[in-house]
Amino acid sequence: MGSALRPLALASLVANVSLIVTGAAVRLTNSGLGCPTWPKCTQDSYTTTPEMGVHGVIEFGNRMLTWVLVGLAVACFLGALNRRRRSLIRLSVLVALGVPGQGVVGGITVLTNLNPWVVGLHFILSIGLIAACFALWRRVDEGDGEPVLLVPVPLRQLTWITVAASFAVIAAGVVVTGSGPHAGDQGAKRNGLDPATVSQVHADLVFLLVGLSVALWFALRAAGAPATAVRAAAVLIAVELSQGLIGFVQYFTHLPVILVAAHMLGSGLVWTSTLAVLWSLRKRPEVPAKPGRAPSGTSRPLNEPINA
């Protein structure tokens, strides 16, 4: 299973991004209370019933995706154990604990009748899980040595500022969502903030993020950064511009559900693209193997001869 860890980690990353889309489907179809309680779907059943209708099917389907995430997280943990690398084991444990934790917060959103702040926390936790899955995926093929910077420190700092701006854009988007019309249920409350005002704040942060990303791209080119880093920054800008276009169109067309769903997916893509830029600025060399110890990334028994 150790050799399958990288595709398993990638599958976990894709599944956690997909959870954003299925969560959007729940909210945009007013199925947030399709299963009106938790952990059961109804007071008498853990599964949806015919009486719950299509809303129950959509909400229950979203809950079932959690078990897919759990299965992938367990598989990644077993694969990390097989690799016998502490860095991979720690990341896989973080993912494995984060998935059920995310499920519990999802249950709290139901029990609080889709409180917009709890719903927002549910989304932010997804962003955190995506970061953990991304790190696990990228660390599989790296060594365990100290990271070596491939760019000057000021460029690394500019990248971290860009990462912070990316997260701020996502967080502001969560607040905008909590003030808008797609609550997940017709009876769910909104956060009470003025949609136009918070949307303007969100748009201002988007302009800041795009400006930082363009500046980072130019700086990487000027500093002779590796082609992978320059390319990652270019991809980030392209994703941001696409996401921004969707955001402006959805705002001025009064939030059609298909565009809102696309915008939710875009938020996950912006975040992963941001992480890709950060990851491209350093590398980790292999740690020289000690006598009697398998090299990093292998599963050779400790007492097995090297030339066996």
PDB file of C-alpha atoms in Angstrom:
ATOM      1  CA  MET A   1       0.000   0.000   0.000  1.00  0.00           C
ATOM      2  CA  GLY A   2       3.002   2.279   0.465  1.00  0.00           C
ATOM      3  CA  SER A   3       3.482   2.603  -3.291  1.00  0.00           C
ATOM      4  CA  ALA A   4      -0.166   3.640  -3.651  1.00  0.00           C
ATOM      5  CA  LEU A   5       0.106   6.436  -1.097  1.00  0.00           C
ATOM      6  CA  ARG A   6       0.566   9.236  -3.634  1.00  0.00           C
ATOM      7  CA  PRO A   7      -2.576   8.409  -5.694  1.00  0.00           C
ATOM      8  CA  LEU A   8      -4.493   7.815  -2.467  1.00  0.00           C
ATOM      9  CA  ALA A   9      -3.434  11.219  -1.144  1.00  0.00           C
ATOM     10  CA  LEU A  10      -4.421  12.825  -4.447  1.00  0.00           C
ATOM     11  CA  ALA A  11      -7.801  11.068  -4.305  1.00  0.00           C
ATOM     12  CA  SER A  12      -8.289  12.392  -0.767  1.00  0.00           C
ATOM     13  CA  LEU A  13      -7.458  15.911  -1.956  1.00  0.00           C
ATOM     14  CA  VAL A  14      -9.900  15.692  -4.872  1.00  0.00           C
ATOM     15  CA  ALA A  15     -12.617  14.247  -2.632  1.00  0.00           C
ATOM     16  CA  ASN A  16     -12.259  17.068  -0.106  1.00  0.00           C
ATOM     17  CA  VAL A  17     -12.523  19.666  -2.878  1.00  0.00           C
ATOM     18  CA  SER A  18     -15.580  17.768  -4.161  1.00  0.00           C
ATOM     19  CA  LEU A  19     -17.121  18.044  -0.695  1.00  0.00           C
ATOM     20  CA  ILE A  20     -17.285  21.804  -1.261  1.00  0.00           C
ATOM     21  CA  VAL A  21     -19.362  21.198  -4.396  1.00  0.00           C
ATOM     22  CA  THR A  22     -21.724  18.706  -2.785  1.00  0.00           C
ATOM     23  CA  GLY A  23     -22.110  21.040   0.186  1.00  0.00           C
ATOM     24  CA  ALA A  24     -23.000  23.810  -2.250  1.00  0.00           C
ATOM     25  CA  ALA A  25     -25.587  21.517  -3.852  1.00  0.00           C
ATOM     26  CA  VAL A  26     -27.169  20.960  -0.446  1.00  0.00           C
ATOM     27  CA  ARG A  27     -27.370  24.685   0.238  1.00  0.00           C
ATOM     28  CA  LEU A  28     -28.451  25.766  -3.245  1.00  0.00           C
ATOM     29  CA  THR A  29     -31.305  23.234  -3.413  1.00  0.00           C
ATOM     30  CA  ASN A  30     -32.612  24.211   0.054  1.00  0.00           C
ATOM     31  CA  SER A  31     -31.737  20.706   1.271  1.00  0.00           C
ATOM     32  CA  GLY A  32     -29.780  21.792   4.329  1.00  0.00           C
ATOM     33  CA  LEU A  33     -32.426  20.344   6.616  1.00  0.00           C
ATOM     34  CA  GLY A  34     -33.364  17.491   4.272  1.00  0.00           C
ATOM     35  CA  CYS A  35     -32.270  15.349   7.200  1.00  0.00           C
ATOM     36  CA  PRO A  36     -33.603  17.476  10.062  1.00  0.00           C
ATOM     37  CA  THR A  37     -31.486  15.913  12.803  1.00  0.00           C
ATOM     38  CA  TRP A  38     -28.036  14.417  13.386  1.00  0.00           C
ATOM     39  CA  PRO A  39     -26.431  11.865  13.536  1.00  0.00           C
ATOM     40  CA  LYS A  40     -29.682  10.247  12.426  1.00  0.00           C
ATOM     41  CA  CYS A  41     -31.459  11.484   9.317  1.00  0.00           C
ATOM     42  CA  THR A  42     -34.790  11.409  11.145  1.00  0.00           C
ATOM     43  CA  GLN A  43     -35.698  10.639  14.728  1.00  0.00           C
ATOM     44  CA  ASP A  44     -36.287   6.994  13.774  1.00  0.00           C
ATOM     45  CA  SER A  45     -33.905   6.349  10.888  1.00  0.00           C
ATOM     46  CA  TYR A  46     -30.222   6.809  10.077  1.00  0.00           C
ATOM     47  CA  THR A  47     -31.075   6.902   6.370  1.00  0.00           C
ATOM     48  CA  THR A  48     -33.374   9.108   4.365  1.00  0.00           C
ATOM     49  CA  THR A  49     -37.001   8.028   4.008  1.00  0.00           C
ATOM     50  CA  PRO A  50     -39.467   8.485   1.130  1.00  0.00           C
ATOM     51  CA  GLU A  51     -41.257  11.134   3.173  1.00  0.00           C
ATOM     52  CA  MET A  52     -38.123  13.303   3.124  1.00  0.00           C
ATOM     53  CA  GLY A  53     -38.321  13.598  -0.663  1.00  0.00           C
ATOM     54  CA  VAL A  54     -35.489  14.818  -2.883  1.00  0.00           C
ATOM     55  CA  HIS A  55     -34.139  17.149  -0.192  1.00  0.00           C
ATOM     56  CA  GLY A  56     -33.555  14.181   2.080  1.00  0.00           C
ATOM     57  CA  VAL A  57     -31.755  12.307  -0.706  1.00  0.00           C
ATOM     58  CA  ILE A  58     -29.440  15.261  -1.421  1.00  0.00           C
ATOM     59  CA  GLU A  59     -28.572  15.888   2.229  1.00  0.00           C
ATOM     60  CA  PHE A  60     -28.102  12.172   2.972  1.00  0.00           C
ATOM     61  CA  GLY A  61     -25.910  11.798  -0.115  1.00  0.00           C
ATOM     62  CA  ASN A  62     -23.687  14.594   1.128  1.00  0.00           C
ATOM     63  CA  ARG A  63     -23.410  12.857   4.496  1.00  0.00           C
ATOM     64  CA  MET A  64     -22.413   9.613   2.781  1.00  0.00           C
ATOM     65  CA  LEU A  65     -19.496  11.348   1.070  1.00  0.00           C
ATOM     66  CA  THR A  66     -17.994  11.706   4.538  1.00  0.00           C
ATOM     67  CA  TRP A  67     -17.551   7.933   4.650  1.00  0.00           C
ATOM     68  CA  VAL A  68     -15.669   8.057   1.358  1.00  0.00           C
ATOM     69  CA  LEU A  69     -13.358  10.638   2.917  1.00  0.00           C
ATOM     70  CA  VAL A  70     -12.946   8.452   6.008  1.00  0.00           C
ATOM     71  CA  GLY A  71     -12.048   5.422   3.869  1.00  0.00           C
ATOM     72  CA  LEU A  72      -9.455   7.417   1.927  1.00  0.00           C
ATOM     73  CA  ALA A  73      -8.021   8.900   5.122  1.00  0.00           C
ATOM     74  CA  VAL A  74      -7.619   5.432   6.677  1.00  0.00           C
ATOM     75  CA  ALA A  75      -6.001   4.120   3.484  1.00  0.00           C
ATOM     76  CA  CYS A  76      -3.570   7.056   3.497  1.00  0.00           C
ATOM     77  CA  PHE A  77      -2.709   6.380   7.140  1.00  0.00           C
ATOM     78  CA  LEU A  78      -1.969   2.726   6.414  1.00  0.00           C
ATOM     79  CA  GLY A  79       0.115   3.740   3.405  1.00  0.00           C
ATOM     80  CA  ALA A  80       2.073   6.213   5.540  1.00  0.00           C
ATOM     81  CA  LEU A  81       2.705   3.511   8.149  1.00  0.00           C
ATOM     82  CA  ASN A  82       4.040   1.285   5.383  1.00  0.00           C
ATOM     83  CA  ARG A  83       6.438   4.037   4.318  1.00  0.00           C
ATOM     84  CA  ARG A  84       7.597   4.384   7.947  1.00  0.00           C
ATOM     85  CA  ARG A  85       8.095   8.136   7.647  1.00  0.00           C
ATOM     86  CA  ARG A  86       7.029  10.226  10.601  1.00  0.00           C
ATOM     87  CA  SER A  87       6.236  13.273   8.468  1.00  0.00           C
ATOM     88  CA  LEU A  88       3.762  11.308   6.370  1.00  0.00           C
ATOM     89  CA  ILE A  89       2.258   9.586   9.399  1.00  0.00           C
ATOM     90  CA  ARG A  90       1.681  12.919  11.153  1.00  0.00           C
ATOM     91  CA  LEU A  91      -0.015  14.413   8.093  1.00  0.00           C
ATOM     92  CA  SER A  92      -2.158  11.324   7.533  1.00  0.00           C
ATOM     93  CA  VAL A  93      -3.253  11.386  11.193  1.00  0.00           C
ATOM     94  CA  LEU A  94      -4.162  15.065  10.823  1.00  0.00           C
ATOM     95  CA  VAL A  95      -6.352  14.252   7.819  1.00  0.00           C
ATOM     96  CA  ALA A  96      -7.839  11.195   9.534  1.00  0.00           C
ATOM     97  CA  LEU A  97      -8.838  13.268  12.580  1.00  0.00           C
ATOM     98  CA  GLY A  98      -9.999  16.227  10.519  1.00  0.00           C
ATOM     99  CA  VAL A  99     -12.556  14.305   8.472  1.00  0.00           C
ATOM    100  CA  PRO A 100     -14.740  13.119  11.405  1.00  0.00           C
ATOM    101  CA  GLY A 101     -14.221  16.492  13.071  1.00  0.00           C
ATOM    102  CA  GLN A 102     -15.592  18.125   9.951  1.00  0.00           C
ATOM    103  CA  GLY A 103     -18.531  15.706  10.064  1.00  0.00           C
ATOM    104  CA  VAL A 104     -19.310  16.716  13.655  1.00  0.00           C
ATOM    105  CA  VAL A 105     -19.334  20.407  12.706  1.00  0.00           C
ATOM    106  CA  GLY A 106     -21.637  19.511   9.829  1.00  0.00           C
ATOM    107  CA  GLY A 107     -23.961  17.883  12.346  1.00  0.00           C
ATOM    108  CA  ILE A 108     -23.870  21.005  14.503  1.00  0.00           C
ATOM    109  CA  THR A 109     -24.953  23.092  11.498  1.00  0.00           C
ATOM    110  CA  VAL A 110     -28.071  20.933  11.278  1.00  0.00           C
ATOM    111  CA  LEU A 111     -28.740  21.033  15.024  1.00  0.00           C
ATOM    112  CA  THR A 112     -28.423  24.849  14.996  1.00  0.00           C
ATOM    113  CA  ASN A 113     -30.851  25.123  12.050  1.00  0.00           C
ATOM    114  CA  LEU A 114     -28.106  26.183   9.622  1.00  0.00           C
ATOM    115  CA  ASN A 115     -26.703  29.029  11.678  1.00  0.00           C
ATOM    116  CA  PRO A 116     -24.713  30.970   9.030  1.00  0.00           C
ATOM    117  CA  TRP A 117     -21.638  31.341  11.248  1.00  0.00           C
ATOM    118  CA  VAL A 118     -21.520  27.597  11.935  1.00  0.00           C
ATOM    119  CA  VAL A 119     -22.031  26.902   8.231  1.00  0.00           C
ATOM    120  CA  GLY A 120     -19.122  29.243   7.543  1.00  0.00           C
ATOM    121  CA  LEU A 121     -16.933  27.388  10.039  1.00  0.00           C
ATOM    122  CA  HIS A 122     -17.882  24.144   8.269  1.00  0.00           C
ATOM    123  CA  PHE A 123     -16.519  25.583   5.032  1.00  0.00           C
ATOM    124  CA  ILE A 124     -13.333  26.965   6.615  1.00  0.00           C
ATOM    125  CA  LEU A 125     -12.583  23.531   8.068  1.00  0.00           C
ATOM    126  CA  SER A 126     -12.837  22.138   4.537  1.00  0.00           C
ATOM    127  CA  ILE A 127     -10.185  24.642   3.474  1.00  0.00           C
ATOM    128  CA  GLY A 128      -7.954  23.421   6.306  1.00  0.00           C
ATOM    129  CA  LEU A 129      -8.486  19.796   5.308  1.00  0.00           C
ATOM    130  CA  ILE A 130      -7.624  20.602   1.705  1.00  0.00           C
ATOM    131  CA  ALA A 131      -4.342  22.125   2.894  1.00  0.00           C
ATOM    132  CA  ALA A 132      -3.513  19.006   4.918  1.00  0.00           C
ATOM    133  CA  CYS A 133      -4.365  16.696   2.010  1.00  0.00           C
ATOM    134  CA  PHE A 134      -2.296  18.820  -0.367  1.00  0.00           C
ATOM    135  CA  ALA A 135       0.693  18.695   1.987  1.00  0.00           C
ATOM    136  CA  LEU A 136       0.409  14.921   2.319  1.00  0.00           C
ATOM    137  CA  TRP A 137       0.202  14.497  -1.447  1.00  0.00           C
ATOM    138  CA  ARG A 138       3.256  16.648  -2.115  1.00  0.00           C
ATOM    139  CA  ARG A 139       5.346  15.254   0.762  1.00  0.00           C
ATOM    140  CA  VAL A 140       5.115  11.669  -0.503  1.00  0.00           C
ATOM    141  CA  ASP A 141       7.815  12.181  -3.143  1.00  0.00           C
ATOM    142  CA  GLU A 142      10.005  14.465  -1.027  1.00  0.00           C
ATOM    143  CA  GLY A 143      12.806  13.629   1.329  1.00  0.00           C
ATOM    144  CA  ASP A 144      12.830  14.389   5.041  1.00  0.00           C
ATOM    145  CA  GLY A 145      15.787  16.752   5.068  1.00  0.00           C
ATOM    146  CA  GLU A 146      15.580  20.406   6.023  1.00  0.00           C
ATOM    147  CA  PRO A 147      13.769  22.438   3.353  1.00  0.00           C
ATOM    148  CA  VAL A 148      16.023  24.340   0.974  1.00  0.00           C
ATOM    149  CA  LEU A 149      14.691  27.665  -0.339  1.00  0.00           C
ATOM    150  CA  LEU A 150      14.886  28.053  -4.115  1.00  0.00           C
ATOM    151  CA  VAL A 151      14.216  31.813  -4.035  1.00  0.00           C
ATOM    152  CA  PRO A 152      15.413  34.741  -1.901  1.00  0.00           C
ATOM    153  CA  VAL A 153      13.746  35.163   1.484  1.00  0.00           C
ATOM    154  CA  PRO A 154      11.810  38.331   0.471  1.00  0.00           C
ATOM    155  CA  LEU A 155      10.082  36.349  -2.291  1.00  0.00           C
ATOM    156  CA  ARG A 156       9.166  33.661   0.203  1.00  0.00           C
ATOM    157  CA  GLN A 157       7.697  36.373   2.437  1.00  0.00           C
ATOM    158  CA  LEU A 158       5.725  37.840  -0.463  1.00  0.00           C
ATOM    159  CA  THR A 159       4.353  34.379  -1.158  1.00  0.00           C
ATOM    160  CA  TRP A 160       3.190  33.984   2.430  1.00  0.00           C
ATOM    161  CA  ILE A 161       1.467  37.377   2.214  1.00  0.00           C
ATOM    162  CA  THR A 162      -0.271  36.114  -0.935  1.00  0.00           C
ATOM    163  CA  VAL A 163      -1.339  32.955   0.903  1.00  0.00           C
ATOM    164  CA  ALA A 164      -2.785  35.088   3.709  1.00  0.00           C
ATOM    165  CA  ALA A 165      -4.646  37.236   1.170  1.00  0.00           C
ATOM    166  CA  SER A 166      -6.016  34.106  -0.505  1.00  0.00           C
ATOM    167  CA  PHE A 167      -7.359  32.848   2.814  1.00  0.00           C
ATOM    168  CA  ALA A 168      -8.808  36.296   3.598  1.00  0.00           C
ATOM    169  CA  VAL A 169     -10.660  36.278   0.261  1.00  0.00           C
ATOM    170  CA  ILE A 170     -12.142  32.874   1.058  1.00  0.00           C
ATOM    171  CA  ALA A 171     -13.126  33.914   4.586  1.00  0.00           C
ATOM    172  CA  ALA A 172     -14.759  37.094   3.284  1.00  0.00           C
ATOM    173  CA  GLY A 173     -16.609  34.998   0.718  1.00  0.00           C
ATOM    174  CA  VAL A 174     -17.994  32.912   3.578  1.00  0.00           C
ATOM    175  CA  VAL A 175     -19.361  36.080   5.214  1.00  0.00           C
ATOM    176  CA  VAL A 176     -20.879  37.190   1.904  1.00  0.00           C
ATOM    177  CA  THR A 177     -22.562  33.806   1.563  1.00  0.00           C
ATOM    178  CA  GLY A 178     -23.987  34.123   5.074  1.00  0.00           C
ATOM    179  CA  SER A 179     -25.628  37.414   4.133  1.00  0.00           C
ATOM    180  CA  GLY A 180     -27.087  36.239   0.824  1.00  0.00           C
ATOM    181  CA  PRO A 181     -30.252  34.431  -0.202  1.00  0.00           C
ATOM    182  CA  HIS A 182     -29.002  30.825  -0.489  1.00  0.00           C
ATOM    183  CA  ALA A 183     -29.346  29.749   3.126  1.00  0.00           C
ATOM    184  CA  GLY A 184     -29.837  26.019   2.602  1.00  0.00           C
ATOM    185  CA  ASP A 185     -33.406  26.181   3.873  1.00  0.00           C
ATOM    186  CA  GLN A 186     -36.159  28.737   3.449  1.00  0.00           C
ATOM    187  CA  GLY A 187     -36.471  29.153   7.208  1.00  0.00           C
ATOM    188  CA  ALA A 188     -32.754  29.511   7.979  1.00  0.00           C
ATOM    189  CA  LYS A 189     -31.537  32.811   9.357  1.00  0.00           C
ATOM    190  CA  ARG A 190     -28.930  35.057   7.700  1.00  0.00           C
ATOM    191  CA  ASN A 191     -26.050  36.771   9.482  1.00  0.00           C
ATOM    192  CA  GLY A 192     -27.764  40.185   9.278  1.00  0.00           C
ATOM    193  CA  LEU A 193     -24.918  41.964   7.460  1.00  0.00           C
ATOM    194  CA  ASP A 194     -25.588  44.143   4.426  1.00  0.00           C
ATOM    195  CA  PRO A 195     -24.868  41.993   1.318  1.00  0.00           C
ATOM    196  CA  ALA A 196     -23.702  44.949  -0.777  1.00  0.00           C
ATOM    197  CA  THR A 197     -21.214  46.109   1.869  1.00  0.00           C
ATOM    198  CA  VAL A 198     -19.647  42.718   2.568  1.00  0.00           C
ATOM    199  CA  SER A 199     -19.554  41.967  -1.173  1.00  0.00           C
ATOM    200  CA  GLN A 200     -17.554  45.163  -1.707  1.00  0.00           C
ATOM    201  CA  VAL A 201     -15.094  44.140   1.014  1.00  0.00           C
ATOM    202  CA  HIS A 202     -14.786  40.737  -0.640  1.00  0.00           C
ATOM    203  CA  ALA A 203     -14.177  42.346  -4.048  1.00  0.00           C
ATOM    204  CA  ASP A 204     -11.520  44.665  -2.597  1.00  0.00           C
ATOM    205  CA  LEU A 205      -9.679  41.662  -1.165  1.00  0.00           C
ATOM    206  CA  VAL A 206      -9.905  39.920  -4.538  1.00  0.00           C
ATOM    207  CA  PHE A 207      -8.232  42.918  -6.215  1.00  0.00           C
ATOM    208  CA  LEU A 208      -5.524  42.795  -3.548  1.00  0.00           C
ATOM    209  CA  LEU A 209      -4.971  39.080  -4.111  1.00  0.00           C
ATOM    210  CA  VAL A 210      -4.726  39.425  -7.875  1.00  0.00           C
ATOM    211  CA  GLY A 211      -2.317  42.338  -7.506  1.00  0.00           C
ATOM    212  CA  LEU A 212      -0.110  40.364  -5.128  1.00  0.00           C
ATOM    213  CA  SER A 213      -0.175  37.339  -7.421  1.00  0.00           C
ATOM    214  CA  VAL A 214       0.842  39.384 -10.475  1.00  0.00           C
ATOM    215  CA  ALA A 215       3.613  41.061  -8.480  1.00  0.00           C
ATOM    216  CA  LEU A 216       4.799  37.650  -7.305  1.00  0.00           C
ATOM    217  CA  TRP A 217       4.882  36.327 -10.876  1.00  0.00           C
ATOM    218  CA  PHE A 218       6.990  39.258 -12.063  1.00  0.00           C
ATOM    219  CA  ALA A 219       9.275  38.962  -9.032  1.00  0.00           C
ATOM    220  CA  LEU A 220       9.824  35.248  -9.581  1.00  0.00           C
ATOM    221  CA  ARG A 221      10.736  35.844 -13.211  1.00  0.00           C
ATOM    222  CA  ALA A 222      13.098  38.688 -12.312  1.00  0.00           C
ATOM    223  CA  ALA A 223      14.815  36.607  -9.617  1.00  0.00           C
ATOM    224  CA  GLY A 224      15.381  33.660 -11.942  1.00  0.00           C
ATOM    225  CA  ALA A 225      13.181  31.344  -9.899  1.00  0.00           C
ATOM    226  CA  PRO A 226      12.671  27.751 -11.093  1.00  0.00           C
ATOM    227  CA  ALA A 227      10.313  27.403 -14.060  1.00  0.00           C
ATOM    228  CA  THR A 228       7.924  25.350 -11.910  1.00  0.00           C
ATOM    229  CA  ALA A 229       7.483  28.284  -9.518  1.00  0.00           C
ATOM    230  CA  VAL A 230       6.893  30.802 -12.317  1.00  0.00           C
ATOM    231  CA  ARG A 231       4.408  28.450 -13.937  1.00  0.00           C
ATOM    232  CA  ALA A 232       2.586  27.842 -10.636  1.00  0.00           C
ATOM    233  CA  ALA A 233       2.211  31.611 -10.153  1.00  0.00           C
ATOM    234  CA  ALA A 234       0.864  31.982 -13.707  1.00  0.00           C
ATOM    235  CA  VAL A 235      -1.685  29.220 -13.089  1.00  0.00           C
ATOM    236  CA  LEU A 236      -2.753  30.931  -9.859  1.00  0.00           C
ATOM    237  CA  ILE A 237      -3.382  34.206 -11.710  1.00  0.00           C
ATOM    238  CA  ALA A 238      -5.410  32.413 -14.400  1.00  0.00           C
ATOM    239  CA  VAL A 239      -7.538  30.635 -11.780  1.00  0.00           C
ATOM    240  CA  GLU A 240      -8.064  33.875  -9.844  1.00  0.00           C
ATOM    241  CA  LEU A 241      -9.170  35.774 -12.947  1.00  0.00           C
ATOM    242  CA  SER A 242     -11.597  32.984 -13.889  1.00  0.00           C
ATOM    243  CA  GLN A 243     -12.961  32.896 -10.359  1.00  0.00           C
ATOM    244  CA  GLY A 244     -13.284  36.682 -10.299  1.00  0.00           C
ATOM    245  CA  LEU A 245     -15.189  36.669 -13.581  1.00  0.00           C
ATOM    246  CA  ILE A 246     -17.631  34.090 -12.241  1.00  0.00           C
ATOM    247  CA  GLY A 247     -18.027  36.120  -9.054  1.00  0.00           C
ATOM    248  CA  PHE A 248     -18.853  39.367 -10.841  1.00  0.00           C
ATOM    249  CA  VAL A 249     -21.270  37.690 -13.262  1.00  0.00           C
ATOM    250  CA  GLN A 250     -23.100  35.869 -10.465  1.00  0.00           C
ATOM    251  CA  TYR A 251     -23.420  39.104  -8.469  1.00  0.00           C
ATOM    252  CA  PHE A 252     -24.881  41.121 -11.334  1.00  0.00           C
ATOM    253  CA  THR A 253     -27.188  38.273 -12.451  1.00  0.00           C
ATOM    254  CA  HIS A 254     -28.637  37.921  -8.925  1.00  0.00           C
ATOM    255  CA  LEU A 255     -26.842  34.735  -7.868  1.00  0.00           C
ATOM    256  CA  PRO A 256     -28.092  31.960 -10.189  1.00  0.00           C
ATOM    257  CA  VAL A 257     -27.438  28.622  -8.525  1.00  0.00           C
ATOM    258  CA  ILE A 258     -25.248  27.203 -11.302  1.00  0.00           C
ATOM    259  CA  LEU A 259     -22.832  30.135 -11.073  1.00  0.00           C
ATOM    260  CA  VAL A 260     -22.810  30.039  -7.278  1.00  0.00           C
ATOM    261  CA  ALA A 261     -21.893  26.341  -7.429  1.00  0.00           C
ATOM    262  CA  ALA A 262     -19.116  27.099  -9.935  1.00  0.00           C
ATOM    263  CA  HIS A 263     -17.850  29.871  -7.649  1.00  0.00           C
ATOM    264  CA  MET A 264     -17.749  27.459  -4.712  1.00  0.00           C
ATOM    265  CA  LEU A 265     -15.669  25.028  -6.749  1.00  0.00           C
ATOM    266  CA  GLY A 266     -13.464  27.924  -7.813  1.00  0.00           C
ATOM    267  CA  SER A 267     -12.705  28.780  -4.201  1.00  0.00           C
ATOM    268  CA  GLY A 268     -11.233  25.321  -3.710  1.00  0.00           C
ATOM    269  CA  LEU A 269      -9.203  25.648  -6.908  1.00  0.00           C
ATOM    270  CA  VAL A 270      -7.873  29.082  -5.923  1.00  0.00           C
ATOM    271  CA  TRP A 271      -6.756  27.680  -2.580  1.00  0.00           C
ATOM    272  CA  THR A 272      -5.005  24.635  -4.048  1.00  0.00           C
ATOM    273  CA  SER A 273      -3.348  26.835  -6.688  1.00  0.00           C
ATOM    274  CA  THR A 274      -2.109  29.128  -3.927  1.00  0.00           C
ATOM    275  CA  LEU A 275      -0.663  26.165  -2.043  1.00  0.00           C
ATOM    276  CA  ALA A 276       1.029  24.974  -5.236  1.00  0.00           C
ATOM    277  CA  VAL A 277       2.915  28.271  -5.517  1.00  0.00           C
ATOM    278  CA  LEU A 278       4.037  28.072  -1.891  1.00  0.00           C
ATOM    279  CA  TRP A 279       5.207  24.488  -2.356  1.00  0.00           C
ATOM    280  CA  SER A 280       7.177  25.308  -5.502  1.00  0.00           C
ATOM    281  CA  LEU A 281       9.570  27.636  -3.698  1.00  0.00           C
ATOM    282  CA  ARG A 282      11.479  24.993  -1.750  1.00  0.00           C
ATOM    283  CA  LYS A 283      12.615  21.403  -1.867  1.00  0.00           C
ATOM    284  CA  ARG A 284      13.482  18.791   0.729  1.00  0.00           C
ATOM    285  CA  PRO A 285      16.517  16.603   0.020  1.00  0.00           C
ATOM    286  CA  GLU A 286      16.750  13.024   1.163  1.00  0.00           C
ATOM    287  CA  VAL A 287      18.272  12.401   4.585  1.00  0.00           C
ATOM    288  CA  PRO A 288      21.325  10.132   4.276  1.00  0.00           C
ATOM    289  CA  ALA A 289      20.393   6.674   5.512  1.00  0.00           C
ATOM    290  CA  LYS A 290      22.061   5.529   8.733  1.00  0.00           C
ATOM    291  CA  PRO A 291      23.687   2.076   8.862  1.00  0.00           C
ATOM    292  CA  GLY A 292      21.054  -0.596   9.348  1.00  0.00           C
ATOM    293  CA  ARG A 293      18.232   1.784   8.428  1.00  0.00           C
ATOM    294  CA  ALA A 294      16.205   1.860   5.241  1.00  0.00           C
ATOM    295  CA  PRO A 295      16.475   5.032   3.137  1.00  0.00           C
ATOM    296  CA  SER A 296      13.624   7.527   3.483  1.00  0.00           C
ATOM    297  CA  GLY A 297      10.561   6.542   1.477  1.00  0.00           C
ATOM    298  CA  THR A 298      11.249   2.796   1.417  1.00  0.00           C
ATOM    299  CA  SER A 299       9.763  -0.035   3.403  1.00  0.00           C
ATOM    300  CA  ARG A 300      12.804  -2.358   3.500  1.00  0.00           C
ATOM    301  CA  PRO A 301      13.057  -4.190   6.851  1.00  0.00           C
ATOM    302  CA  LEU A 302      15.736  -2.704   9.053  1.00  0.00           C
ATOM    303  CA  ASN A 303      17.665  -5.972   9.258  1.00  0.00           C
ATOM    304  CA  GLU A 304      17.559  -6.679   5.518  1.00  0.00           C
ATOM    305  CA  PRO A 305      20.931  -6.376   3.737  1.00  0.00           C
ATOM    306  CA  ILE A 306      21.132  -3.400   1.400  1.00  0.00           C
ATOM    307  CA  ASN A 307      22.200  -5.535  -1.554  1.00  0.00           C
ATOM    308  CA  ALA A 308      19.704  -8.306  -0.926  1.00  0.00           C
TER     309      ALA A 308
END
